[in-house]
PDB file of C-alpha atoms in Angstrom:
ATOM      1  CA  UNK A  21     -10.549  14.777   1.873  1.00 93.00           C
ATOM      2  CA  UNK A  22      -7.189  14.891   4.144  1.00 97.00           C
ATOM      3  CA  UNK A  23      -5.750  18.535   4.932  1.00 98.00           C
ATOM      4  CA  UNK A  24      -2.341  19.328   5.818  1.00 98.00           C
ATOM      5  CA  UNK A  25       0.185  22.182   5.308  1.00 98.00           C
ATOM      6  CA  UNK A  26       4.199  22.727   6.198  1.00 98.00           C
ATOM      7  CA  UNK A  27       5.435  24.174   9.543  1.00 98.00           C
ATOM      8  CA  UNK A  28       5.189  27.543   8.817  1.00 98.00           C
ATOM      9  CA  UNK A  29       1.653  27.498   7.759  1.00 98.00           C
ATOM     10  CA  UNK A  30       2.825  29.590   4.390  1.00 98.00           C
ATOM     11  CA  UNK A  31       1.527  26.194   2.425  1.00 98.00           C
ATOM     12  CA  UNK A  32      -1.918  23.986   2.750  1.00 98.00           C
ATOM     13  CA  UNK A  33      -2.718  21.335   0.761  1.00 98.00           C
ATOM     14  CA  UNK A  34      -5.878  18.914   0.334  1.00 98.00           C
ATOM     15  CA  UNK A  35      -5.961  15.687  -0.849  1.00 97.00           C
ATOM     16  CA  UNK A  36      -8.498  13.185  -1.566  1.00 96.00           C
ATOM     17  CA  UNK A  37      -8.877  10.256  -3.854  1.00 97.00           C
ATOM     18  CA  UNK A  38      -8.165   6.570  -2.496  1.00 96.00           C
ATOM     19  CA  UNK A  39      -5.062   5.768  -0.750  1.00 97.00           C
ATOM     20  CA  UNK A  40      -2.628   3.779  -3.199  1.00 96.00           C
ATOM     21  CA  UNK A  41      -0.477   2.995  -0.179  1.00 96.00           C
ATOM     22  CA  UNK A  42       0.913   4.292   3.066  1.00 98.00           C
ATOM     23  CA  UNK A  43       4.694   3.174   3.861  1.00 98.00           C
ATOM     24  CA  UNK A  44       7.391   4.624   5.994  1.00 98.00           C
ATOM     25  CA  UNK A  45      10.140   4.412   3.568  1.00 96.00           C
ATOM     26  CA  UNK A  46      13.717   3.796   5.028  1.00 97.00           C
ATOM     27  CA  UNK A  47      15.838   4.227   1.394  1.00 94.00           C
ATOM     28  CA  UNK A  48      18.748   6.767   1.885  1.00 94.00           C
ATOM     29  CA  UNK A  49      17.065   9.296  -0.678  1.00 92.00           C
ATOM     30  CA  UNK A  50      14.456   9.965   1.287  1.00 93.00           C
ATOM     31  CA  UNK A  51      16.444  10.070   4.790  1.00 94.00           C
ATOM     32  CA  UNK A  52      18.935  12.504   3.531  1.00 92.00           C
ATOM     33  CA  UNK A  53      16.341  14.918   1.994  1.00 91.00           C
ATOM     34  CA  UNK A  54      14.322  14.759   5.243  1.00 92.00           C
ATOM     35  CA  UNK A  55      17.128  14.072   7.982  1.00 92.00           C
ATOM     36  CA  UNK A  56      15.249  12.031   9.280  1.00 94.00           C
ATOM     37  CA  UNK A  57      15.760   7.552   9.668  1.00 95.00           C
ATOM     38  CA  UNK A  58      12.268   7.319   8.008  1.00 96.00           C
ATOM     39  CA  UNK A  59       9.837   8.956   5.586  1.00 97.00           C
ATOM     40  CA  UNK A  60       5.906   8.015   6.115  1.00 97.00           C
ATOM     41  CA  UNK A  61       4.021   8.729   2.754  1.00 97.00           C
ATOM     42  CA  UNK A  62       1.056   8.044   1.503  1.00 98.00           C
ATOM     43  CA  UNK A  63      -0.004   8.163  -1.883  1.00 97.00           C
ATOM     44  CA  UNK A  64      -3.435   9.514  -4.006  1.00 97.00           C
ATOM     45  CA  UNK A  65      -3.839   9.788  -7.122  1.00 98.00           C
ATOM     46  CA  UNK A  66      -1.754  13.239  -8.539  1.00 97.00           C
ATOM     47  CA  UNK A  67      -5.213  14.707  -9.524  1.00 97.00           C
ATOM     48  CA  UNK A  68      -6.964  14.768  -6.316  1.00 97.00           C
ATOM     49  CA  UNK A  69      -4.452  17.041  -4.801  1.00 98.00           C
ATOM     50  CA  UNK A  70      -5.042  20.678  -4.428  1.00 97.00           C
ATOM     51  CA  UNK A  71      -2.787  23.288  -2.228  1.00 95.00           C
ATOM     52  CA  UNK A  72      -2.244  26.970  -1.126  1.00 97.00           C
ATOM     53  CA  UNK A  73       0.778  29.038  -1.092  1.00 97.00           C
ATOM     54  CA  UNK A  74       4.401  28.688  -3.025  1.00 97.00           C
ATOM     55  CA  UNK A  75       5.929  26.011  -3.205  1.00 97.00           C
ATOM     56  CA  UNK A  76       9.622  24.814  -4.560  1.00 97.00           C
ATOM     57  CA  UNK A  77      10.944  21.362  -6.050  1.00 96.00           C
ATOM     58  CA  UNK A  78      14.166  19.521  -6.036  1.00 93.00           C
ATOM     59  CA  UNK A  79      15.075  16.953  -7.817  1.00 92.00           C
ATOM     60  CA  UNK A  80      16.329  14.560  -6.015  1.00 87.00           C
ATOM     61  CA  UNK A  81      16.883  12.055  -7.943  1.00 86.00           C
ATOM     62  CA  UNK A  82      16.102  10.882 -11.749  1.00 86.00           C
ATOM     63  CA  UNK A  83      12.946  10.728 -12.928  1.00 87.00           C
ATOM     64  CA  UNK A  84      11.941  12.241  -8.768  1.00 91.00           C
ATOM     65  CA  UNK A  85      10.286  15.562  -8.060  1.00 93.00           C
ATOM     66  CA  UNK A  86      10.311  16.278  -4.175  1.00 95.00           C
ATOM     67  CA  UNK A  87       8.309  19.614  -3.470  1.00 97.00           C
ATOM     68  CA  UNK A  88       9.035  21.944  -0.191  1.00 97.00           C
ATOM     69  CA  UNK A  89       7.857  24.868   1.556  1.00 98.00           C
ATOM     70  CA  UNK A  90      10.283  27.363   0.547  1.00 98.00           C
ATOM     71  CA  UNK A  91      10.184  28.899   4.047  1.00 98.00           C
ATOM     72  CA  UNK A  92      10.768  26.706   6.428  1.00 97.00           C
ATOM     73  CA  UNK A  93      11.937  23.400   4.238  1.00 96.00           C
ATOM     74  CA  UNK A  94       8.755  21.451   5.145  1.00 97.00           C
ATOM     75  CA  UNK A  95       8.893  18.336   2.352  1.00 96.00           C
ATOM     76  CA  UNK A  96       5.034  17.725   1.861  1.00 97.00           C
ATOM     77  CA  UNK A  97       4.896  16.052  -1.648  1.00 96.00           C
ATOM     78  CA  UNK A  98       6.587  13.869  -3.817  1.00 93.00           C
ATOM     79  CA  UNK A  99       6.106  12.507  -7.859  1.00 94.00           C
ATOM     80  CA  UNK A 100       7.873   9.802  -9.418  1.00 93.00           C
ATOM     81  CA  UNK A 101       6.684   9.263 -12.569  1.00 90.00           C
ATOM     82  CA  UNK A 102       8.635   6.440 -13.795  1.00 90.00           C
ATOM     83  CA  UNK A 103       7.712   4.320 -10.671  1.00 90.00           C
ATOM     84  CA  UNK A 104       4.183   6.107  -9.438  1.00 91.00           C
ATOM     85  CA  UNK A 105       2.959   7.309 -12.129  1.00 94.00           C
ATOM     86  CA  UNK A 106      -0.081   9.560 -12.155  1.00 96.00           C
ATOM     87  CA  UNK A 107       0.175   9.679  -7.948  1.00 97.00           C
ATOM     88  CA  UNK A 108       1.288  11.562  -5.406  1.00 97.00           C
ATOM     89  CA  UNK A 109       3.097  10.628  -2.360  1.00 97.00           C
ATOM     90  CA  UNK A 110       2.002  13.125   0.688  1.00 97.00           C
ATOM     91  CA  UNK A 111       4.660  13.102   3.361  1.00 98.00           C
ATOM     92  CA  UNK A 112       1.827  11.954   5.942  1.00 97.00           C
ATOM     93  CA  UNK A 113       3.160  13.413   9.095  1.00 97.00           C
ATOM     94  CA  UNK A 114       2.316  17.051   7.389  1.00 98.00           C
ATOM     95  CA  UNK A 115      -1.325  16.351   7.531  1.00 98.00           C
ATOM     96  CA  UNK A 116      -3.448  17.923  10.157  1.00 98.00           C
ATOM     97  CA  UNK A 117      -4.922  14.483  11.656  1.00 97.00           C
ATOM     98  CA  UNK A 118      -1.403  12.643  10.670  1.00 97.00           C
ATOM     99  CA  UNK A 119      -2.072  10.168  14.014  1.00 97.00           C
ATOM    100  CA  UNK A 120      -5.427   8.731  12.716  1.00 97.00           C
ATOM    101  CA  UNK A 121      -3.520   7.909   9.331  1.00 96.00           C
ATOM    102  CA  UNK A 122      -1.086   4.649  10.958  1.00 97.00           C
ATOM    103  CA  UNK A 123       1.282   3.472   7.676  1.00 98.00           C
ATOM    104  CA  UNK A 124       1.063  -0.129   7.107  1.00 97.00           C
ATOM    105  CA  UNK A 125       4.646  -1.155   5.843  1.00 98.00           C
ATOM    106  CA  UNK A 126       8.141  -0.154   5.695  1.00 97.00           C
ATOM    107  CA  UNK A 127       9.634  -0.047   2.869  1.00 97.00           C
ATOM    108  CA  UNK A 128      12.681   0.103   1.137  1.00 96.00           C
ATOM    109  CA  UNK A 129      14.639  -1.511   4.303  1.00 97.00           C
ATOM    110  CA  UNK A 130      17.361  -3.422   2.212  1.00 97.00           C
ATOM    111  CA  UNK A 131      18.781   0.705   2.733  1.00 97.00           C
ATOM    112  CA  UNK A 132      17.564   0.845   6.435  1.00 97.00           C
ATOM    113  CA  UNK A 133      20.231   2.446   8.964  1.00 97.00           C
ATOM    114  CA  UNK A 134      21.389  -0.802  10.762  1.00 97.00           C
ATOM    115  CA  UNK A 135      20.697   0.767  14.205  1.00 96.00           C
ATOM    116  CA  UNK A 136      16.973   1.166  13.070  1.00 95.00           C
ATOM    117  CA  UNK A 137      16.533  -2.633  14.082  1.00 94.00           C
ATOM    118  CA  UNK A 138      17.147  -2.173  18.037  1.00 96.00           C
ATOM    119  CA  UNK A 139      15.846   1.444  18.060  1.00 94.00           C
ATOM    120  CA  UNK A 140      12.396   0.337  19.867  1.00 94.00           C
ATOM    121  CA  UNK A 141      15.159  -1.077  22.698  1.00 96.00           C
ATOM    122  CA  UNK A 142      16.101   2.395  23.693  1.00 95.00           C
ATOM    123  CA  UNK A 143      14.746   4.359  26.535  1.00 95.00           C
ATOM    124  CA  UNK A 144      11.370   6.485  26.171  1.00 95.00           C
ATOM    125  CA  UNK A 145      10.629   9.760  27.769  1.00 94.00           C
ATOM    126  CA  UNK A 146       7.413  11.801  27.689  1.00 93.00           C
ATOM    127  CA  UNK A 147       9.482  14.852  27.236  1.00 93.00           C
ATOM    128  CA  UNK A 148      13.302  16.186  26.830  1.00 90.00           C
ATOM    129  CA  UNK A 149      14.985  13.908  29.651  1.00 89.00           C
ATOM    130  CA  UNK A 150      16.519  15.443  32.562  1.00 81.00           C
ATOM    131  CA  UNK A 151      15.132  18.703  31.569  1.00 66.00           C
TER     132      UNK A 151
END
């Protein structure tokens, strides 16, 4: 059983069932609904989640049902029936031990930002640099 909730803390959520996959996903869906260069999900079967509080959907797409924390726009779960069906994709980095879940793949790169590809060549700081 994985735990996890949206910024806020207005929605929780538990999961459990075996991990279908876990992928960062780079497609242009997923980075515009985020903001973000890539989305890390991982995916259960639909039935095994359980969660706490209000949430809303979008969809962003056909056939795609994104859902949010209606508070502070936290994505935490997606459903796409006509390619996953009967699963649940968990945006990963909302669960409460997200750093002892590592994805495995990245996906969907054919739509990958091109700068993604030097990104690890940039400088690293600990904290806000210069600040």
């Amino acid at each position: 059983m994985l735990k996890g909730g949206c910024h806020c803390g207005a929605v929780r959520y538990e999961i459990s069932g075996e991990v279908a996959h876990h992928a960062i996903c780079h497609c242009s869906d997923c980075r515009r609904s985020a903001g973000v260069a890539g989305v890390s999900w991982i995916c259960f079967p639909a039935e095994g989640l359980r969660f706490d509080g209000e949430v809303r959907s979008y969809a962003s797409s056909e056939g795609v049902e994104r859902q949010f924390c209606p508070n502070c726009g936290t994505g935490l779960y997606y459903y796409n029936e006509g390619v996953l069906p009967g699963l649940v994709d968990i945006q990963s980095a909302t669960l409460d031990d997200a750093g002892d879940h590592p994805p495995s793949a990245h996906i969907q790169m054919a739509e990958a930002l091109p700068w993604e590809a030097t990104a690890h060549e940039l400088p690293r700081f600990d904290r806000y640099p210069g600040g």
